Tab-separated table of C-alpha atoms in Angstrom:
chain	number	residue	atom	x	y	z
A	1	UNK	CA	-22.301	8.534	-27.960
A	2	UNK	CA	-18.548	8.477	-28.509
A	3	UNK	CA	-16.404	8.993	-25.423
A	4	UNK	CA	-13.049	10.522	-24.643
A	5	UNK	CA	-12.522	8.166	-21.704
A	6	UNK	CA	-14.626	5.173	-20.763
A	7	UNK	CA	-13.791	3.139	-17.661
A	8	UNK	CA	-16.182	0.225	-17.303
A	9	UNK	CA	-16.476	-2.082	-14.290
A	10	UNK	CA	-12.769	-1.779	-13.449
A	11	UNK	CA	-11.441	-3.664	-10.437
A	12	UNK	CA	-7.765	-3.772	-9.461
A	13	UNK	CA	-6.414	-5.912	-6.640
A	14	UNK	CA	-3.029	-6.256	-4.965
A	15	UNK	CA	-2.461	-9.621	-3.270
A	16	UNK	CA	-6.194	-10.333	-3.630
A	17	UNK	CA	-7.116	-7.119	-1.789
A	18	UNK	CA	-9.148	-4.729	-3.997
A	19	UNK	CA	-7.714	-1.238	-4.294
A	20	UNK	CA	-10.265	-0.255	-6.959
A	21	UNK	CA	-13.706	-1.796	-7.011
A	22	UNK	CA	-16.245	-1.697	-9.866
A	23	UNK	CA	-15.226	1.717	-11.194
A	24	UNK	CA	-17.462	3.151	-13.914
A	25	UNK	CA	-16.491	6.561	-15.251
A	26	UNK	CA	-17.213	8.106	-18.633
A	27	UNK	CA	-16.085	11.468	-20.000
A	28	UNK	CA	-17.646	12.588	-23.262
A	29	UNK	CA	-16.584	16.253	-23.436
A	30	UNK	CA	-13.171	17.928	-23.039
A	31	UNK	CA	-12.662	18.975	-19.430
A	32	UNK	CA	-10.189	19.746	-16.688
A	33	UNK	CA	-10.981	16.963	-14.230
A	34	UNK	CA	-9.849	16.447	-10.650
A	35	UNK	CA	-9.660	12.962	-9.142
A	36	UNK	CA	-9.877	13.389	-5.379
A	37	UNK	CA	-10.198	11.171	-2.340
A	38	UNK	CA	-8.382	10.245	0.885
A	39	UNK	CA	-4.973	8.589	1.024
A	40	UNK	CA	-5.271	4.978	-0.080
A	41	UNK	CA	-8.391	5.661	-2.130
A	42	UNK	CA	-6.811	4.275	-5.304
A	43	UNK	CA	-6.428	7.545	-7.216
A	44	UNK	CA	-2.941	6.862	-8.573
A	45	UNK	CA	-3.865	3.243	-9.235
A	46	UNK	CA	-6.793	4.462	-11.318
A	47	UNK	CA	-4.482	6.525	-13.529
A	48	UNK	CA	-2.003	3.649	-13.908
A	49	UNK	CA	-4.745	1.146	-14.706
A	50	UNK	CA	-6.168	3.429	-17.384
A	51	UNK	CA	-2.720	3.709	-18.972
A	52	UNK	CA	-2.120	-0.041	-18.847
A	53	UNK	CA	0.666	0.285	-16.265
A	54	UNK	CA	-1.291	-1.745	-13.698
A	55	UNK	CA	-3.182	-4.897	-14.720
A	56	UNK	CA	-6.943	-5.057	-14.310
A	57	UNK	CA	-8.611	-7.833	-12.346
A	58	UNK	CA	-11.760	-7.116	-14.346
A	59	UNK	CA	-13.319	-4.470	-16.544
A	60	UNK	CA	-12.160	-2.484	-19.548
A	61	UNK	CA	-10.810	0.935	-20.494
A	62	UNK	CA	-11.032	2.771	-23.791
A	63	UNK	CA	-9.724	6.177	-24.838
A	64	UNK	CA	-11.383	7.749	-27.858
A	65	UNK	CA	-13.367	4.486	-28.128
A	66	UNK	CA	-10.233	2.420	-28.696
A	67	UNK	CA	-7.928	0.321	-26.497
A	68	UNK	CA	-5.204	2.409	-24.903
A	69	UNK	CA	-2.407	0.613	-26.766
A	70	UNK	CA	-3.851	1.879	-30.062
A	71	UNK	CA	-3.923	5.555	-29.068
A	72	UNK	CA	-0.756	6.010	-27.016
A	73	UNK	CA	0.478	8.787	-29.297
A	74	UNK	CA	-2.627	10.782	-28.305
A	75	UNK	CA	-2.048	10.340	-24.555
A	76	UNK	CA	0.272	12.322	-22.275
A	77	UNK	CA	1.335	11.290	-18.771
A	78	UNK	CA	2.994	13.093	-15.860
A	79	UNK	CA	3.879	10.580	-13.101
A	80	UNK	CA	4.355	11.308	-9.426
A	81	UNK	CA	7.679	13.008	-8.881
A	82	UNK	CA	8.628	10.433	-6.225
A	83	UNK	CA	8.439	7.624	-8.791
A	84	UNK	CA	11.246	9.057	-10.952
A	85	UNK	CA	14.968	8.241	-10.688
A	86	UNK	CA	16.329	11.770	-10.499
A	87	UNK	CA	19.942	10.540	-10.464
A	88	UNK	CA	19.665	9.290	-14.040
A	89	UNK	CA	22.315	11.218	-16.054
A	90	UNK	CA	20.158	13.170	-18.490
A	91	UNK	CA	19.773	16.867	-19.095
A	92	UNK	CA	16.572	18.858	-18.888
A	93	UNK	CA	16.410	19.070	-22.689
A	94	UNK	CA	16.881	15.292	-22.976
A	95	UNK	CA	13.925	14.704	-20.652
A	96	UNK	CA	11.637	16.940	-22.689
A	97	UNK	CA	12.786	15.343	-25.949
A	98	UNK	CA	11.556	12.013	-24.574
A	99	UNK	CA	8.075	13.403	-25.091
A	100	UNK	CA	8.634	13.324	-28.857
A	101	UNK	CA	9.581	9.634	-29.032
A	102	UNK	CA	6.015	8.366	-29.313
A	103	UNK	CA	5.499	10.154	-32.618
A	104	UNK	CA	9.015	9.512	-33.951
A	105	UNK	CA	8.932	5.767	-33.367
A	106	UNK	CA	11.848	3.561	-32.339
A	107	UNK	CA	14.100	4.089	-35.345
A	108	UNK	CA	14.211	7.876	-35.676
A	109	UNK	CA	16.231	10.194	-33.502
A	110	UNK	CA	14.998	13.662	-32.514
A	111	UNK	CA	16.100	16.261	-35.032
A	112	UNK	CA	16.094	20.038	-35.215
A	113	UNK	CA	12.290	20.321	-35.312
A	114	UNK	CA	11.945	18.158	-32.192
A	115	UNK	CA	14.591	20.195	-30.391
A	116	UNK	CA	12.778	23.394	-31.307
A	117	UNK	CA	9.530	21.912	-29.989
A	118	UNK	CA	11.237	20.825	-26.751
A	119	UNK	CA	12.703	24.293	-26.221
A	120	UNK	CA	9.315	25.900	-26.898
A	121	UNK	CA	7.753	23.607	-24.283
A	122	UNK	CA	10.450	24.506	-21.761
A	123	UNK	CA	9.779	28.190	-22.407
A	124	UNK	CA	6.081	27.663	-21.732
A	125	UNK	CA	6.853	26.411	-18.214
A	126	UNK	CA	9.558	28.979	-17.511
A	127	UNK	CA	12.482	26.551	-17.725
A	128	UNK	CA	14.192	27.622	-20.965
A	129	UNK	CA	17.361	28.703	-19.152
A	130	UNK	CA	17.864	25.262	-17.585
A	131	UNK	CA	18.018	23.022	-20.667
A	132	UNK	CA	21.637	21.940	-20.090
A	133	UNK	CA	21.191	21.159	-16.385
A	134	UNK	CA	21.198	17.589	-15.125
A	135	UNK	CA	17.637	16.854	-14.029
A	136	UNK	CA	18.686	15.868	-10.505
A	137	UNK	CA	20.199	19.309	-9.896
A	138	UNK	CA	16.813	21.015	-9.997
A	139	UNK	CA	14.431	21.772	-7.155
A	140	UNK	CA	11.255	19.755	-6.802
A	141	UNK	CA	9.120	22.446	-8.369
A	142	UNK	CA	11.530	22.836	-11.275
A	143	UNK	CA	11.568	19.079	-11.876
A	144	UNK	CA	7.789	19.051	-11.989
A	145	UNK	CA	7.778	21.838	-14.560
A	146	UNK	CA	10.233	19.890	-16.726
A	147	UNK	CA	7.971	16.843	-16.656
A	148	UNK	CA	5.070	19.040	-17.587
A	149	UNK	CA	7.114	20.314	-20.542
A	150	UNK	CA	7.785	16.701	-21.553
A	151	UNK	CA	4.030	16.052	-21.543
A	152	UNK	CA	3.499	19.137	-23.716
A	153	UNK	CA	6.078	17.816	-26.174
A	154	UNK	CA	3.914	14.726	-26.606
A	155	UNK	CA	1.298	16.994	-28.221
A	156	UNK	CA	-1.397	14.792	-26.756
A	157	UNK	CA	-5.164	15.158	-26.799
A	158	UNK	CA	-5.696	13.775	-23.301
A	159	UNK	CA	-3.304	14.146	-20.362
A	160	UNK	CA	-3.099	12.155	-17.127
A	161	UNK	CA	-1.238	13.865	-14.290
A	162	UNK	CA	-0.551	12.181	-10.956
A	163	UNK	CA	-0.415	14.874	-8.249
A	164	UNK	CA	1.519	17.431	-10.300
A	165	UNK	CA	1.068	20.017	-7.540
A	166	UNK	CA	2.356	17.912	-4.642
A	167	UNK	CA	5.167	19.712	-2.836
A	168	UNK	CA	5.615	22.512	-5.355
A	169	UNK	CA	6.127	26.184	-4.579
A	170	UNK	CA	3.482	28.846	-5.170
A	171	UNK	CA	5.104	30.032	-8.414
A	172	UNK	CA	5.138	26.515	-9.889
A	173	UNK	CA	1.527	26.000	-8.832
A	174	UNK	CA	0.498	29.129	-10.740
A	175	UNK	CA	2.522	28.082	-13.802
A	176	UNK	CA	0.922	24.631	-13.803
A	177	UNK	CA	-2.633	25.856	-13.371
A	178	UNK	CA	-2.204	28.522	-16.036
A	179	UNK	CA	-0.945	25.869	-18.432
A	180	UNK	CA	-3.711	23.393	-17.591
A	181	UNK	CA	-6.317	26.090	-18.111
A	182	UNK	CA	-4.809	26.950	-21.497
A	183	UNK	CA	-4.800	23.297	-22.561
A	184	UNK	CA	-8.443	23.031	-21.557
A	185	UNK	CA	-9.307	26.084	-23.681
A	186	UNK	CA	-7.553	24.393	-26.609
A	187	UNK	CA	-9.990	21.485	-26.349
A	188	UNK	CA	-7.736	19.063	-24.488
A	189	UNK	CA	-8.873	16.797	-21.673
A	190	UNK	CA	-6.725	16.787	-18.535
A	191	UNK	CA	-7.229	14.275	-15.705
A	192	UNK	CA	-5.422	15.349	-12.524
A	193	UNK	CA	-5.000	13.376	-9.312
A	194	UNK	CA	-5.393	16.216	-6.838
A	195	UNK	CA	-5.221	16.551	-3.058
A	196	UNK	CA	-6.226	20.142	-2.271
A	197	UNK	CA	-10.013	20.255	-1.911
A	198	UNK	CA	-9.993	24.034	-1.547
A	199	UNK	CA	-8.860	24.579	-5.123
A	200	UNK	CA	-11.198	22.080	-6.816
A	201	UNK	CA	-14.070	24.570	-7.382
A	202	UNK	CA	-11.626	27.284	-8.412
A	203	UNK	CA	-9.757	25.476	-11.168
A	204	UNK	CA	-11.642	22.362	-12.294
A	205	UNK	CA	-14.881	21.879	-14.210
A	206	UNK	CA	-15.243	18.107	-13.615
A	207	UNK	CA	-14.559	16.037	-10.515
A	208	UNK	CA	-14.424	12.346	-9.637
A	209	UNK	CA	-14.719	11.584	-5.924
A	210	UNK	CA	-13.445	8.156	-4.975
A	211	UNK	CA	-12.578	5.945	-2.061
A	212	UNK	CA	-11.797	2.524	-3.580
A	213	UNK	CA	-15.223	2.806	-5.210
A	214	UNK	CA	-16.328	5.791	-7.261
A	215	UNK	CA	-18.558	7.854	-4.979
A	216	UNK	CA	-19.663	10.410	-7.589
A	217	UNK	CA	-18.482	12.064	-10.777
A	218	UNK	CA	-19.650	14.907	-12.944
A	219	UNK	CA	-19.527	18.701	-13.294
A	220	UNK	CA	-18.056	20.355	-10.217
A	221	UNK	CA	-21.108	22.510	-9.543
A	222	UNK	CA	-23.342	19.410	-9.338
A	223	UNK	CA	-20.948	16.859	-7.842
A	224	UNK	CA	-18.643	18.663	-5.423
A	225	UNK	CA	-21.213	18.760	-2.622
A	226	UNK	CA	-20.997	18.407	1.159
A	227	UNK	CA	-22.930	15.138	1.007
A	228	UNK	CA	-20.621	13.578	-1.574
A	229	UNK	CA	-17.560	14.810	0.318
A	230	UNK	CA	-18.800	13.180	3.512
A	231	UNK	CA	-19.363	9.916	1.669
A	232	UNK	CA	-15.836	10.137	0.279
A	233	UNK	CA	-13.897	11.261	3.326
A	234	UNK	CA	-16.002	9.771	6.102
A	235	UNK	CA	-16.784	13.038	7.844
A	236	UNK	CA	-13.279	14.449	8.337
A	237	UNK	CA	-14.613	17.836	9.336
A	238	UNK	CA	-11.520	19.978	8.838
A	239	UNK	CA	-11.221	18.868	5.224
A	240	UNK	CA	-14.917	19.300	4.588
A	241	UNK	CA	-15.017	22.766	6.127
A	242	UNK	CA	-12.110	23.888	3.917
A	243	UNK	CA	-13.842	22.499	0.858
A	244	UNK	CA	-17.104	24.157	1.792
A	245	UNK	CA	-15.337	27.514	2.172
A	246	UNK	CA	-13.813	27.119	-1.311
A	247	UNK	CA	-17.162	26.229	-2.795
A	248	UNK	CA	-18.726	29.323	-1.223
A	249	UNK	CA	-16.029	31.522	-2.766
A	250	UNK	CA	-16.679	29.959	-6.163
A	251	UNK	CA	-20.463	30.136	-6.292
A	252	UNK	CA	-21.251	32.930	-3.846
A	253	UNK	CA	-24.203	33.059	-1.398
């Protein structure tokens, strides 16, 4: 069976200490997937290793049954906001236009059609009025929406997002989830490093639970269980109780 994402036997180590160990994860159908686990579980490292930004100690990754380097124009990425140099002198529109570079190639400059696309993407995240602003002048939630618009401008088939909801306001959270849900309905696959267990059953249809190793993965209704959460978080009761409450709201008695 062909796969959208296939991670096979992936191990990543920093200074000989494994941060990911023997990860096997396959996605064969479009989904909105949450990657969850405690701090230090390797969630962000998993995303970076899939994208080729972090070297593998062992294993392999394919997207659409091909090496990542061969399908980069089909892949979108939203990094952690903390990893970006917000003092870089570019405007909001410039940032979103960067999302078109993968399809233009190195020797073409964005033209009128790319600018129209970038402005459409900004409108979709409610940032059309900010296109001339320097990116560092925006609030954290506004910056995150701009990076989401840049990912939209890539017109990808699979998106990787590293904690896009971290530190954002309630309005931005709603904008992001509405957009992710729309992308999912359009047949896209979205992989989201996520930290809020309470919202996993409400918004996602696939979940990967990990703590250095992959504890479990699959449809939320089958995988997001109290037993798997305990294996992942080591019995941190407050977190588990919140997750259990969310699951009850989702599925009912």
